[in-house]
Coordinates of C-alpha atoms in Angstrom, one line a residue:
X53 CA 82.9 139.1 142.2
X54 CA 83.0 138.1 139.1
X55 CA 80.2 136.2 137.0
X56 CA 78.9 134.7 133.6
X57 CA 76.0 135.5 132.4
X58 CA 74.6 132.6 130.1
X59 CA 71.6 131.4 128.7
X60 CA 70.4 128.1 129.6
X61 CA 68.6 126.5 126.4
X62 CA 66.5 123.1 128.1
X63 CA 64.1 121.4 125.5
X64 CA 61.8 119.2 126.3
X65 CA 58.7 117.8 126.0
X66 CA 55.9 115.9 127.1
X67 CA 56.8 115.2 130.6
X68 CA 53.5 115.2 132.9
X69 CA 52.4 116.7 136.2
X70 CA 48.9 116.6 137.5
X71 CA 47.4 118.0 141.1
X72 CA 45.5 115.2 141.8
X73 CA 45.2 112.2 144.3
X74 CA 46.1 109.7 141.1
X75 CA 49.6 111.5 141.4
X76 CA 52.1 113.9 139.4
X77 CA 54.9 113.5 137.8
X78 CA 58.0 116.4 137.1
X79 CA 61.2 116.7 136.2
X80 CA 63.9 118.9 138.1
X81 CA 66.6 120.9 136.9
X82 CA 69.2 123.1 139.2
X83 CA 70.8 126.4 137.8
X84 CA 73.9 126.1 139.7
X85 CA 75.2 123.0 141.3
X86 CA 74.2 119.5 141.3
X87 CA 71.8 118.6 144.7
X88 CA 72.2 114.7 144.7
X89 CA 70.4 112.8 147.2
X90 CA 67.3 115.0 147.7
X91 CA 64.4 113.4 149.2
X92 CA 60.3 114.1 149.3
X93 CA 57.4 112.2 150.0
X94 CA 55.3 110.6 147.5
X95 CA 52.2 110.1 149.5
X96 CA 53.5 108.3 152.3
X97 CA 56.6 106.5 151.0
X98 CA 60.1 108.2 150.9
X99 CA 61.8 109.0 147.1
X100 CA 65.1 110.0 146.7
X101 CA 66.0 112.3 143.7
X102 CA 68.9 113.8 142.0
X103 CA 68.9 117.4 140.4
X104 CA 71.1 117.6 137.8
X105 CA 73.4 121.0 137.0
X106 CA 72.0 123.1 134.2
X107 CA 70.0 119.4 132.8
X108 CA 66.9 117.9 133.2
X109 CA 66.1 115.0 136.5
X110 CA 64.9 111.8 135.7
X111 CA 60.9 112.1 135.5
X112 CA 59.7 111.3 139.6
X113 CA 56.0 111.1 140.9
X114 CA 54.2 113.2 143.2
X115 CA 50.9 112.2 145.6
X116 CA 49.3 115.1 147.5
X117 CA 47.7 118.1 147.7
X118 CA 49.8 121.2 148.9
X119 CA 53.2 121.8 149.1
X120 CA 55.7 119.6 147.9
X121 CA 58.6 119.4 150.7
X122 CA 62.7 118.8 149.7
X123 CA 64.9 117.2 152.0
X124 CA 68.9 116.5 152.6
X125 CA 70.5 114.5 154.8
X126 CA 73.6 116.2 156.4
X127 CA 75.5 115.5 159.2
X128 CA 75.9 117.5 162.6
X129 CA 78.0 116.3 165.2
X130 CA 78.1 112.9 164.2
X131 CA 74.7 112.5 163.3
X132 CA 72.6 112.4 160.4
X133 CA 70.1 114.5 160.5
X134 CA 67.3 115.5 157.5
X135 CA 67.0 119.3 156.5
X136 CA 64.3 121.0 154.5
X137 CA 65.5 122.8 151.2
X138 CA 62.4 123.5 149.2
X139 CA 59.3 124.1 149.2
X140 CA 57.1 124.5 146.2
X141 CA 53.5 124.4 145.3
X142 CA 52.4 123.4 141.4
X143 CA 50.6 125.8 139.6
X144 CA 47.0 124.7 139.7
X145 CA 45.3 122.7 137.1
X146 CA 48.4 122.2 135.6
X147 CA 49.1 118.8 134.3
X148 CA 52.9 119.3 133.3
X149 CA 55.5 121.0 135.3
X150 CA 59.4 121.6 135.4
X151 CA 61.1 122.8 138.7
X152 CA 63.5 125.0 138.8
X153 CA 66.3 124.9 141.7
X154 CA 68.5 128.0 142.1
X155 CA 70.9 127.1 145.1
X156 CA 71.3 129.3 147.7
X157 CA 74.6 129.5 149.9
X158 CA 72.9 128.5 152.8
X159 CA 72.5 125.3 151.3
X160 CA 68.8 125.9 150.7
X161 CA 67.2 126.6 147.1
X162 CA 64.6 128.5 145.4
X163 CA 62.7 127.2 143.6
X164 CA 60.1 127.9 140.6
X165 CA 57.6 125.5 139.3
X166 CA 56.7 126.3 135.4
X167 CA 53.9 125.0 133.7
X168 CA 54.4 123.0 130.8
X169 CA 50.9 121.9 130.0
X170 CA 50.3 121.4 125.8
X171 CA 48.1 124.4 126.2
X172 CA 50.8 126.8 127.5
X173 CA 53.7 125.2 125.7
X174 CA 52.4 123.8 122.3
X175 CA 55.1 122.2 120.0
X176 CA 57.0 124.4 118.5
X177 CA 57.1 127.3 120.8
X178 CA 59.6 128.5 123.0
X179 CA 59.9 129.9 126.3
X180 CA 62.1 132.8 127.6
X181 CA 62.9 132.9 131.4
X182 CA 64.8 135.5 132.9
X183 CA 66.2 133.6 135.9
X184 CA 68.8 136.4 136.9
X185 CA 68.3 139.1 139.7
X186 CA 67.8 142.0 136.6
X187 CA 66.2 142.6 133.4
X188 CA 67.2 141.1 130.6
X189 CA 66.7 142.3 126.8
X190 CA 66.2 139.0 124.7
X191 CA 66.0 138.7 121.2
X192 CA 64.8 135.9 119.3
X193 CA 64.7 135.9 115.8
X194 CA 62.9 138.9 115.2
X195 CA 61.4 139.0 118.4
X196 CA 62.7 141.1 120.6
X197 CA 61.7 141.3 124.5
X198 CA 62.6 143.1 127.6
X199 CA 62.3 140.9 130.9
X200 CA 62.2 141.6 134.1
X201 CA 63.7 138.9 137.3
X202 CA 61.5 136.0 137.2
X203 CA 59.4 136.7 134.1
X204 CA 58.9 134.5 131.1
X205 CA 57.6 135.2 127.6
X206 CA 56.2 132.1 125.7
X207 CA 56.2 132.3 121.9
X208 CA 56.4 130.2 118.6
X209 CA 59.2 130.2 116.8
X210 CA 59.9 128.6 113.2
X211 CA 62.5 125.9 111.9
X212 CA 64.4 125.6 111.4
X213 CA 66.8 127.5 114.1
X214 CA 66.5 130.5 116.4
X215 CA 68.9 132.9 116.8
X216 CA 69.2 134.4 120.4
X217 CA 71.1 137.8 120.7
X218 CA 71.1 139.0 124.7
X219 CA 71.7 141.9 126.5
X220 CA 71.8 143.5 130.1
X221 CA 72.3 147.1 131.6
X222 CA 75.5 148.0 132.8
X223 CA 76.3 151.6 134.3
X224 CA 73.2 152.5 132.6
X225 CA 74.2 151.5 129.0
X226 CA 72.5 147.9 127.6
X227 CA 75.8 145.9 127.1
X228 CA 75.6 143.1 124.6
X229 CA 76.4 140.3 126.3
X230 CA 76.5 137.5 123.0
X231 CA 74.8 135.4 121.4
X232 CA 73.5 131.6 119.9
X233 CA 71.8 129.7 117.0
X234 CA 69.6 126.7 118.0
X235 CA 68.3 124.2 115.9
X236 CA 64.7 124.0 116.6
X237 CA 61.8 121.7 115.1
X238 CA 57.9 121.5 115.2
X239 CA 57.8 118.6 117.4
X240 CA 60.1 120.4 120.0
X241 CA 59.1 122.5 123.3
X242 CA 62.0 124.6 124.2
X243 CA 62.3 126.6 127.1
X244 CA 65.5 129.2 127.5
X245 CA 66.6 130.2 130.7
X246 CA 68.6 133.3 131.5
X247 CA 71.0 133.2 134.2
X248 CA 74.0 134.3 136.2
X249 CA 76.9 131.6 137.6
X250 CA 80.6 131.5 138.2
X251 CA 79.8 127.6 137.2
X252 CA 83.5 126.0 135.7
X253 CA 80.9 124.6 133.4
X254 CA 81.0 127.4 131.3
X255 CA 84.5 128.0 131.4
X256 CA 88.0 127.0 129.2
X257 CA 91.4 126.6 129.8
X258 CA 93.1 129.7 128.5
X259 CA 97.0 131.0 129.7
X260 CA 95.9 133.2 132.3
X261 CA 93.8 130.3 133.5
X262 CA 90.4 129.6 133.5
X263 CA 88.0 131.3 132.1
X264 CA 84.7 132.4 130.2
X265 CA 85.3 133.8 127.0
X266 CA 82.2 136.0 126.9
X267 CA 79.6 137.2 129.2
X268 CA 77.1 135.4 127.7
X269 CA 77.1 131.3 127.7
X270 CA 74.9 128.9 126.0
X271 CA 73.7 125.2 126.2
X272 CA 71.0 123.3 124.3
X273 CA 69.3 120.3 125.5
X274 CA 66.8 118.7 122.5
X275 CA 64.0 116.7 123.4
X276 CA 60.8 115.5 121.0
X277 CA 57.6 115.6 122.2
X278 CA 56.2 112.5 122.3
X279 CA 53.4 111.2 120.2
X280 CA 50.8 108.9 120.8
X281 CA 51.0 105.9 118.6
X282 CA 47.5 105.2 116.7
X283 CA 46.4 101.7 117.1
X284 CA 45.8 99.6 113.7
X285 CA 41.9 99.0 113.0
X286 CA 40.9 96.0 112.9

């Protein structure tokens, strides 16, 4: 079968999540396709929530301790009946987190929770996440790592832009699969995800039909970090 592999470049910043019986809040964002109409339970009360493809959620809350269930509705013979997707637990004393939703074709997901606190993800730095099933050589700027399935590498990274150059093993041989600039700044948290999909997002009208020009794909989503504004003495 044949596949992309891209890198997904989300920035963000200052989006909060604590443990606590105050509450959480998180944003969502789904390597594959779209999951629209997910549900969970914030304390008690039912919220609804919509995963975006390859973007950031709207930020949600979160009461509890424990896991955090994900439901859909589907319907069976008729009836509507809720189904469990996810499951995730937040890192512990964490107070910023970003989920991460790789659809399974079972109609279930996997799902990571990343910790985004200031502590771990200070402006200015960047995170590398190998979200693919193999290990992935990564090079930023003149930084260059090696990354195995489900491993991340957090590092700062000057403006004003970083260059990513990727690569990944085929038939024994690293094969390089491409490459992007991103414009980067001191007030931005950016994390970069490494993936596999056969997503038409990443695709382009060509004769033959369509299709991706390169094995490797790139996306940038730019966020500031908020910043308190000080209060005028008196």
């Amino acid at each position: 079968m044949k596949f992309c592999l891209f890198i997904h470049c989300l920035l963000w910043g200052g989006l909060a999540v604590t443990l606590s019986a105050e509450g959480v809040k998180f944003t969502a964002v789904s390597l594959g396709a779209s999951l629209p109409d997910v549900e969970y339970k914030n304390g008690a009360k039912p919220e609804k929530l919509t995963i975006p493809a390859f973007s950031r959620s709207e930020v949600k809350n979160y009461s509890g301790m424990g896991p955090i269930d994900f439901y859909t509705t589907v319907e069976k013979e008729g009836k509507k009946e809720k189904v469990n997707i996810a499951e995730v637990t937040f890192p512990e004393k964490t107070s910023r987190v970003l989920l991460v939703f790789s659809p399974q074709a079972d109609g279930t997901a996997k799902v990571q929770a990343l910790d985004d606190t200031p502590e771990t993800m200070p402006r200015g730095s960047t995170r590398l996440y190998n979200a693919t099933a193999m290990a992935v050589a990564i090079r930023c700027n003149e930084d260059t790592s090696v990354l195995p399935p489900n491993q991340q590498k957090i590092m700062p990274l000057a403006p004003p832009q970083v260059v990513v150059q990727m690569a990944y093993q085929k038939q024994g041989q690293w094969v390089r699969g491409g490459g992007n600039v991103f414009a980067t700044d001191s007030n931005i948290r950016q994390t970069i995800f490494v993936v596999t999909s056969d997503s038409e997002v990443f695709k382009v009208q060509t004769p033959a039909g369509r299709v991706a020009l390169s094995p490797l794909q790139s996306f940038t989503l730019p966020e500031l970090v908020e910043t308190e504004t000080p209060q005028n003495s008196k």
